[in-house]
Amino acid sequence: MPHTHTRHGSSGDDLCSTDEVKIFKDEGDREDEKISSENLLVEEKSSLIDLTESEEKGNKTVRPDHSPVFNKLEPHTPSFNMGYLVSPYPYGNGAPSGLPVTMANKMGLPPFFCHNADPLTTPPPAHCGIPPYQLDPKAMGLTRPALYPFAAGQYPYPMLSPDMTQVASWHTPSVYTASSFRTPYPTSIPINTTLSSDFPFRFSPSLLPSVHAASHHVLNSHPAIVGASSKQDCGSQDPTTNNRYPRNLDSKNSSNTQSIDCKDSSNDKKKPHIKKPLNAFMLYMKEMRAKVVAECTLKESAAINQILGRRWHALGREEQAKYYELARRERQLHMQMYPDWSSRTNASRGKKRKRKQDAHDGGNNMKKCRARFGLDQQNQWCKPCRRKKKCIRYMEAMNGTGAIEDGSGIDDLGSQLSDDDDDDDDDDQLVGSCGSGDESNKIPDDDTESLNQSISSPGCLSGLSSLQSPSTTTSLASPLNMNINPATPSLLAVSTNALMVPNAEQGSSQPRSESISASGSSSGSTCSISTTPNTSNTVSPVTGTTGPSSSLAHERAMMLGNRFSHLGMGLSHPIGSSVSNKPDALFQPHPSVSKNKSSANGFNGFSGSGVPPKAPAPVNVPRNPIGANPRDINNPLSINQLTKRREDLNVCSIAVSDSKEKSALGPTSIIHHAAPHGYHPHHSLFNSSFSQHFHQQLTHHLAAASNSESTILSGDSHSINNGKHTSSDPPTNANNPSSSAGSSETGAISVS
DNA sequence: CTTCCTTTGAAGGGT
DNA sequence: ACCCTTCAAAGGAAG
């Protein structure tokens, strides 16, 4: 519900786009009220409302005291709940932790977060073993947790000293030089210094300290502006702007948007690129990214984002509410700062749009590796190609976009198609798995297509995930559910089913077996992953026997390993993880359904299988929000691939694959087996043992599987699922009555 | 050097 | 009203 589909058309008038508030209004507000004593969130909200109203009335300059909250920003006010006296970024690397102290506590931020019990002094979470530096209270004003001392490109995890440097440089413009921090609001905009206090964390991180030390920072640093001043490139530092801060620009941003802007608006240099205010999730991401990076050793943002997305869903409603609140404030502030600004302004960068479209049309290079090396040599494919990200997307584009002119697209399409029929087959299956299937399929597939399209996500994979994602239907905050199968624990299953079914039902030209196989092998998310090429030929996906067999099997095994590792990894919640003090939603048996948090829903899937049957199977287990389900195979494959631990698994999986084929079984068997063991709250344990276990299981299955794969699969899935997930399976099966193998696999997948 | 990837949410435009 | 698209952050990877 966070994103209840309440259209904000009017949002413009109503700055407060109360969407979030509305969202949580029912439950969230109540909860907030409950906890209001703690964090005064309610007050804030109300104050915000007032603020908003008053603001709407037109006084942008006069806002100082509107928000008690902001007033609370007063550095020395430990009680402050929403403001960020401390750098919002717990990590020296600049990852924001916009969480208010109280929030931080709730969210389980590491103790050091509140290190001296003085929020102000809170050192940047030297998460990862880096001892929090001691702040000199005297220096408080000056000192600020190393906010952005590092180059954006760096995630200097062990960032420690930065503080010192930062402190030293605090007053110097250079502070922001390399910072990822955004540019300040243009001074042109009349900003009341008091306003500084009003800045929500995103705006304020650097600003907060400013309350004491330098209000001037405030004036200059609105992150939203990627100012014309930004890079030297444009060379046009806005004269009006304080020169000291022009460099605040995020290097990346500056490079990207900026350059564009500069070129485009070379004429009007002064037009700074005003960025969109960050939404709740973005704020969350910004804050948690570093943490995730540290935990997972991932660096690839895409993968990290996937994890973050899961965590976001796993996040308690309250916590989310806070972020929504922050986001709302930020929007408000942004509105105030730039009354004339509209997203369309930035949207003017239609170029990007065109580019994307072009990409869809012509992404020749998408299959480059494929075309070049062929299926046989997948190991030589580039990583994306292996993941089939683009390929998938491409296919989706083809299918989704009305097959792109079939004939017309012949250039690219034709070439590609011609290039790799094999690939296409694969992709087709992928597509099929994704639900779009062939054009032939697609045509009839209104539903499917709609699904795909509705899924804004570019890739099939993402599509699935997004599909899974409550956001499309429900949000985390929302009681999810909404699904076909409330009971279905597995997003994947759901998504898969949803996508798949239409094809199957519509009697697509393709044999159902294919679609199933695709789903099975790929197991959904797997669209990307498993899209193993061979599936096209195989009657049953499971049968690794057909086709590219060894290499494919090998790769598939790897994929499985990766994915599986991912279960342990990305999702794994490090014990020490700051994500939440409260039992990790992801890995805890479902706390209390009573709590009725959406987040709770998140784990159901996992808990469902992972949690010992003893747990009363929530009858109506809502569908897991995207990523909420740790076992969601759909989740970031890339994550696994990027992870260290993954390597181990890969090795295992590889070995296994060498042993031969049947990787397809992997997912199912593995997952199911894992489940029986029950979920170990200690994810470390889970991880470590998990890989071994995984390997063993996989081996076993490989050995045994040769015979009765389908049988085993179905058996496993059902046996395992019988507890909570059974419900999930049935639909799948029901949907895919056709092939036992498919169903079994699907079921297996659904487990995840 | 630019774009992609990936996530969710907000917002605007189009139908 | 609904759907679709773009953009916001981030940083590695690929083109």
CSV table of N, CA, C and O in Angstrom, one decimal, chain A residues 167-248:
chain,number,residue,atom,x,y,z
A,167,VAL,N,36.6,16.3,9.1
A,167,VAL,CA,36.5,17.3,10.1
A,167,VAL,C,37.4,18.5,9.8
A,167,VAL,O,37.0,19.6,9.8
A,168,ALA,N,38.6,18.1,9.4
A,168,ALA,CA,39.5,19.1,9.0
A,168,ALA,C,38.9,20.0,7.9
A,168,ALA,O,39.0,21.2,8.0
A,169,SER,N,38.4,19.3,7.0
A,169,SER,CA,37.9,20.0,5.8
A,169,SER,C,36.5,20.5,6.0
A,169,SER,O,36.0,21.1,5.0
A,170,TRP,N,36.0,20.2,7.1
A,170,TRP,CA,34.6,20.5,7.2
A,170,TRP,C,34.2,21.8,6.7
A,170,TRP,O,33.2,22.0,6.0
A,171,HIS,N,35.0,22.8,7.1
A,171,HIS,CA,34.5,24.1,6.6
A,171,HIS,C,35.0,24.4,5.3
A,171,HIS,O,34.6,25.5,4.7
A,172,THR,N,35.7,23.6,4.8
A,172,THR,CA,36.2,23.9,3.4
A,172,THR,C,35.3,23.4,2.4
A,172,THR,O,34.8,22.3,2.6
A,173,PRO,N,35.2,24.1,1.4
A,173,PRO,CA,34.4,23.6,0.3
A,173,PRO,C,34.8,22.3,-0.2
A,173,PRO,O,34.1,21.5,-0.7
A,174,SER,N,36.1,22.0,-0.1
A,174,SER,CA,36.6,20.8,-0.6
A,174,SER,C,35.9,19.6,0.0
A,174,SER,O,35.9,18.6,-0.6
A,175,VAL,N,35.3,19.9,1.1
A,175,VAL,CA,34.7,18.8,1.7
A,175,VAL,C,33.8,18.1,0.7
A,175,VAL,O,33.7,16.9,0.7
A,176,TYR,N,33.2,18.8,0.0
A,176,TYR,CA,32.2,18.2,-0.9
A,176,TYR,C,32.8,17.8,-2.3
A,176,TYR,O,32.1,17.3,-3.1
A,177,THR,N,34.0,18.1,-2.3
A,177,THR,CA,34.6,17.9,-3.6
A,177,THR,C,34.3,16.6,-4.2
A,177,THR,O,33.8,16.4,-5.3
A,178,ALA,N,34.8,15.6,-3.5
A,178,ALA,CA,34.6,14.3,-4.0
A,178,ALA,C,33.3,13.7,-3.6
A,178,ALA,O,32.9,12.6,-3.9
A,179,SER,N,32.6,14.4,-2.8
A,179,SER,CA,31.5,13.8,-2.2
A,179,SER,C,30.4,13.4,-3.2
A,179,SER,O,30.3,13.9,-4.3
A,180,SER,N,29.7,12.5,-2.7
A,180,SER,CA,28.6,12.0,-3.6
A,180,SER,C,27.4,12.9,-3.3
A,180,SER,O,26.4,12.8,-3.9
A,181,PHE,N,27.7,13.8,-2.4
A,181,PHE,CA,26.5,14.6,-2.0
A,181,PHE,C,26.1,15.5,-3.1
A,181,PHE,O,26.9,15.9,-3.9
A,182,ARG,N,24.9,15.7,-3.1
A,182,ARG,CA,24.4,16.5,-4.2
A,182,ARG,C,24.6,18.0,-4.0
A,182,ARG,O,24.9,18.4,-2.9
A,183,THR,N,24.4,18.6,-5.0
A,183,THR,CA,24.6,20.0,-5.0
A,183,THR,C,23.6,20.7,-4.2
A,183,THR,O,22.5,20.2,-4.0
A,184,PRO,N,23.9,21.8,-3.7
A,184,PRO,CA,23.1,22.6,-2.9
A,184,PRO,C,21.9,23.2,-3.7
A,184,PRO,O,22.0,23.3,-4.9
A,185,TYR,N,21.0,23.6,-3.0
A,185,TYR,CA,20.0,24.4,-3.7
A,185,TYR,C,20.7,25.6,-4.2
A,185,TYR,O,21.6,26.1,-3.5
A,186,PRO,N,20.2,26.1,-5.2
A,186,PRO,CA,20.8,27.3,-5.7
A,186,PRO,C,20.6,28.4,-4.7
A,186,PRO,O,19.5,28.5,-4.2
A,187,THR,N,21.5,29.2,-4.6
A,187,THR,CA,21.3,30.3,-3.7
A,187,THR,C,20.3,31.2,-4.2
A,187,THR,O,19.7,32.0,-3.5
A,188,SER,N,20.2,31.1,-5.5
A,188,SER,CA,19.2,32.0,-6.1
A,188,SER,C,17.9,31.8,-5.4
A,188,SER,O,17.1,32.8,-5.2
A,189,ILE,N,17.6,30.7,-5.0
A,189,ILE,CA,16.4,30.4,-4.3
A,189,ILE,C,16.6,31.0,-2.9
A,189,ILE,O,17.5,30.6,-2.2
A,190,PRO,N,15.7,31.8,-2.6
A,190,PRO,CA,15.8,32.3,-1.2
A,190,PRO,C,15.6,31.3,-0.2
A,190,PRO,O,14.5,30.7,-0.1
A,191,ILE,N,16.6,31.0,0.5
A,191,ILE,CA,16.4,30.0,1.5
A,191,ILE,C,16.6,30.6,2.8
A,191,ILE,O,17.6,31.3,3.1
A,192,ASN,N,15.7,30.4,3.6
A,192,ASN,CA,15.9,30.9,4.9
A,192,ASN,C,16.9,30.0,5.7
A,192,ASN,O,16.8,28.8,5.6
A,193,THR,N,17.7,30.6,6.3
A,193,THR,CA,18.7,29.8,7.0
A,193,THR,C,18.0,28.8,7.9
A,193,THR,O,18.5,27.8,8.2
A,194,THR,N,17.0,29.3,8.4
A,194,THR,CA,16.3,28.4,9.3
A,194,THR,C,15.9,27.2,8.6
A,194,THR,O,15.7,26.2,9.1
A,195,LEU,N,15.7,27.4,7.4
A,195,LEU,CA,15.3,26.3,6.6
A,195,LEU,C,16.2,25.2,6.7
A,195,LEU,O,15.8,24.0,6.6
A,196,SER,N,17.4,25.5,6.9
A,196,SER,CA,18.4,24.5,7.0
A,196,SER,C,17.9,23.4,8.0
A,196,SER,O,18.1,22.3,7.8
A,197,SER,N,17.4,23.9,9.0
A,197,SER,CA,17.0,23.0,10.0
A,197,SER,C,15.9,22.1,9.5
A,197,SER,O,15.6,21.0,9.9
A,198,ASP,N,15.2,22.7,8.5
A,198,ASP,CA,14.1,21.9,8.0
A,198,ASP,C,14.5,20.8,7.1
A,198,ASP,O,13.7,19.9,6.8
A,199,PHE,N,15.6,20.9,6.6
A,199,PHE,CA,16.0,19.9,5.6
A,199,PHE,C,15.9,18.5,6.2
A,199,PHE,O,16.4,18.2,7.2
A,200,PRO,N,15.2,17.8,5.5
A,200,PRO,CA,15.2,16.4,5.8
A,200,PRO,C,16.5,15.8,5.6
A,200,PRO,O,17.4,16.5,5.0
A,201,PHE,N,16.7,14.7,6.0
A,201,PHE,CA,18.0,14.2,6.1
A,201,PHE,C,18.7,14.3,4.7
A,201,PHE,O,19.9,14.5,4.7
A,202,ARG,N,18.0,14.0,3.7
A,202,ARG,CA,18.7,13.9,2.5
A,202,ARG,C,19.3,15.3,2.2
A,202,ARG,O,20.4,15.4,1.7
A,203,PHE,N,18.6,16.2,2.4
A,203,PHE,CA,19.1,17.6,2.2
A,203,PHE,C,20.1,18.0,3.2
A,203,PHE,O,21.0,18.7,3.0
A,204,SER,N,19.8,17.5,4.3
A,204,SER,CA,20.5,18.0,5.4
A,204,SER,C,21.8,17.3,5.8
A,204,SER,O,22.5,17.8,6.5
A,205,PRO,N,22.0,16.2,5.3
A,205,PRO,CA,23.0,15.4,6.0
A,205,PRO,C,24.2,16.3,6.2
A,205,PRO,O,24.8,16.3,7.2
A,206,SER,N,24.5,16.9,5.2
A,206,SER,CA,25.7,17.8,5.4
A,206,SER,C,25.2,19.0,6.2
A,206,SER,O,26.0,19.7,6.8
A,207,LEU,N,24.0,19.2,6.0
A,207,LEU,CA,23.5,20.4,6.6
A,207,LEU,C,23.3,20.4,8.1
A,207,LEU,O,23.5,21.4,8.7
A,208,LEU,N,23.0,19.3,8.5
A,208,LEU,CA,22.6,19.3,9.9
A,208,LEU,C,23.7,19.9,10.8
A,208,LEU,O,23.4,20.7,11.6
A,209,PRO,N,24.8,19.5,10.6
A,209,PRO,CA,25.9,20.0,11.4
A,209,PRO,C,25.9,21.5,11.2
A,209,PRO,O,26.3,22.2,12.1
A,210,SER,N,25.4,21.8,10.1
A,210,SER,CA,25.5,23.2,9.8
A,210,SER,C,24.8,24.1,10.8
A,210,SER,O,25.1,25.2,11.0
A,211,VAL,N,23.9,23.4,11.4
A,211,VAL,CA,23.1,24.2,12.4
A,211,VAL,C,24.1,24.9,13.3
A,211,VAL,O,24.0,26.0,13.6
A,212,HIS,N,25.0,24.1,13.7
A,212,HIS,CA,26.0,24.7,14.5
A,212,HIS,C,27.0,25.4,13.7
A,212,HIS,O,27.3,26.5,13.8
A,213,ALA,N,27.7,24.5,13.0
A,213,ALA,CA,28.9,25.0,12.4
A,213,ALA,C,28.6,26.0,11.3
A,213,ALA,O,29.1,27.1,11.3
A,214,ALA,N,27.9,25.5,10.3
A,214,ALA,CA,27.8,26.4,9.2
A,214,ALA,C,26.5,26.3,8.6
A,214,ALA,O,26.1,25.4,7.9
A,215,SER,N,25.8,27.3,8.7
A,215,SER,CA,24.5,27.4,8.1
A,215,SER,C,24.7,27.6,6.6
A,215,SER,O,23.8,27.2,5.8
A,216,HIS,N,25.8,28.1,6.3
A,216,HIS,CA,26.0,28.4,4.9
A,216,HIS,C,25.9,27.1,4.1
A,216,HIS,O,25.5,27.1,3.0
A,217,HIS,N,26.3,26.1,4.7
A,217,HIS,CA,26.2,24.8,3.9
A,217,HIS,C,24.8,24.6,3.5
A,217,HIS,O,24.5,24.2,2.4
A,218,VAL,N,24.0,24.9,4.4
A,218,VAL,CA,22.6,24.6,4.1
A,218,VAL,C,22.2,25.4,2.9
A,218,VAL,O,21.5,24.8,2.1
A,219,LEU,N,22.6,26.5,2.9
A,219,LEU,CA,22.1,27.3,1.8
A,219,LEU,C,22.5,26.7,0.5
A,219,LEU,O,21.7,26.8,-0.4
A,220,ASN,N,23.6,26.2,0.6
A,220,ASN,CA,24.1,25.8,-0.7
A,220,ASN,C,23.8,24.4,-1.1
A,220,ASN,O,23.9,24.0,-2.2
A,221,SER,N,23.6,23.6,-0.1
A,221,SER,CA,23.6,22.3,-0.5
A,221,SER,C,22.3,21.6,-0.6
A,221,SER,O,21.9,20.8,0.2
A,222,HIS,N,21.6,21.9,-1.6
A,222,HIS,CA,20.5,21.0,-1.8
A,222,HIS,C,20.9,20.0,-2.8
A,222,HIS,O,21.3,20.3,-3.8
A,223,PRO,N,20.8,18.8,-2.3
A,223,PRO,CA,21.2,17.7,-3.1
A,223,PRO,C,20.5,17.7,-4.4
A,223,PRO,O,20.9,17.1,-5.4
A,224,ALA,N,19.3,18.1,-4.4
A,224,ALA,CA,18.5,18.0,-5.6
A,224,ALA,C,19.1,18.7,-6.8
A,224,ALA,O,18.8,18.4,-7.9
A,225,ILE,N,19.9,19.6,-6.6
A,225,ILE,CA,20.4,20.3,-7.7
A,225,ILE,C,21.7,19.8,-8.2
A,225,ILE,O,22.7,19.7,-7.5
A,226,VAL,N,21.6,19.4,-9.4
A,226,VAL,CA,22.8,19.0,-10.0
A,226,VAL,C,23.2,20.2,-10.8
A,226,VAL,O,22.8,20.4,-11.9
A,227,GLY,N,23.7,21.1,-10.2
A,227,GLY,CA,23.7,22.4,-10.7
A,227,GLY,C,24.5,22.6,-11.9
A,227,GLY,O,25.3,21.8,-12.3
A,228,ALA,N,24.1,23.6,-12.5
A,228,ALA,CA,24.8,24.0,-13.6
A,228,ALA,C,26.2,24.2,-13.1
A,228,ALA,O,27.2,24.1,-13.8
A,229,SER,N,26.3,24.5,-11.9
A,229,SER,CA,27.6,24.8,-11.3
A,229,SER,C,28.3,23.5,-11.3
A,229,SER,O,29.5,23.5,-11.2
A,230,SER,N,27.7,22.5,-11.4
A,230,SER,CA,28.3,21.3,-11.1
A,230,SER,C,29.5,21.1,-11.9
A,230,SER,O,30.3,21.7,-12.1
A,231,LYS,N,29.8,20.4,-12.6
A,231,LYS,CA,31.1,20.1,-13.1
A,231,LYS,C,31.7,21.2,-13.8
A,231,LYS,O,31.1,22.1,-14.4
A,232,GLN,N,32.9,21.2,-13.7
A,232,GLN,CA,33.7,22.2,-14.4
A,232,GLN,C,33.3,22.2,-15.8
A,232,GLN,O,33.5,23.1,-16.5
A,233,ASP,N,32.8,21.1,-16.2
A,233,ASP,CA,32.5,20.9,-17.6
A,233,ASP,C,31.7,22.1,-18.0
A,233,ASP,O,31.9,22.8,-19.0
A,234,CYS,N,30.6,22.2,-17.3
A,234,CYS,CA,29.8,23.2,-17.8
A,234,CYS,C,30.5,24.5,-17.5
A,234,CYS,O,30.3,25.4,-18.1
A,235,GLY,N,31.4,24.3,-16.6
A,235,GLY,CA,32.2,25.5,-16.4
A,235,GLY,C,31.3,26.6,-15.9
A,235,GLY,O,31.8,27.6,-15.4
A,236,SER,N,30.2,26.4,-15.9
A,236,SER,CA,29.4,27.5,-15.5
A,236,SER,C,29.0,27.3,-14.1
A,236,SER,O,27.9,26.8,-13.8
A,237,GLN,N,29.8,27.7,-13.2
A,237,GLN,CA,29.3,27.6,-11.9
A,237,GLN,C,28.4,28.8,-11.8
A,237,GLN,O,28.7,29.9,-12.2
A,238,ASP,N,27.4,28.5,-11.3
A,238,ASP,CA,26.4,29.5,-11.2
A,238,ASP,C,27.0,30.6,-10.3
A,238,ASP,O,27.3,30.4,-9.2
A,239,PRO,N,27.2,31.7,-10.9
A,239,PRO,CA,27.8,32.8,-10.2
A,239,PRO,C,27.0,33.1,-8.9
A,239,PRO,O,27.6,33.4,-7.9
A,240,THR,N,25.8,32.9,-9.1
A,240,THR,CA,25.0,33.2,-8.0
A,240,THR,C,25.2,32.3,-6.8
A,240,THR,O,25.1,32.6,-5.7
A,241,THR,N,25.5,31.1,-7.2
A,241,THR,CA,25.6,30.1,-6.2
A,241,THR,C,26.9,30.3,-5.5
A,241,THR,O,27.9,30.8,-6.0
A,242,ASN,N,26.9,29.8,-4.3
A,242,ASN,CA,28.1,29.9,-3.6
A,242,ASN,C,29.1,29.0,-4.2
A,242,ASN,O,28.9,27.8,-4.4
A,243,ASN,N,30.2,29.5,-4.6
A,243,ASN,CA,31.2,28.8,-5.3
A,243,ASN,C,31.7,27.6,-4.5
A,243,ASN,O,32.2,26.7,-5.1
A,244,ARG,N,31.6,27.7,-3.3
A,244,ARG,CA,32.3,26.7,-2.5
A,244,ARG,C,31.6,25.4,-2.7
A,244,ARG,O,32.2,24.4,-2.5
A,245,TYR,N,30.4,25.4,-3.0
A,245,TYR,CA,29.7,24.1,-3.0
A,245,TYR,C,29.4,23.5,-4.4
A,245,TYR,O,28.8,22.5,-4.4
A,246,PRO,N,29.7,24.2,-5.3
A,246,PRO,CA,29.4,23.7,-6.6
A,246,PRO,C,29.9,22.3,-6.8
A,246,PRO,O,29.3,21.5,-7.6
A,247,ARG,N,30.9,22.0,-6.1
A,247,ARG,CA,31.5,20.7,-6.4
A,247,ARG,C,30.7,19.6,-5.7
A,247,ARG,O,31.1,18.5,-5.8
A,248,ASN,N,29.7,20.0,-5.0
A,248,ASN,CA,29.0,19.0,-4.3
A,248,ASN,C,28.5,17.9,-5.2
A,248,ASN,O,28.0,16.9,-4.7
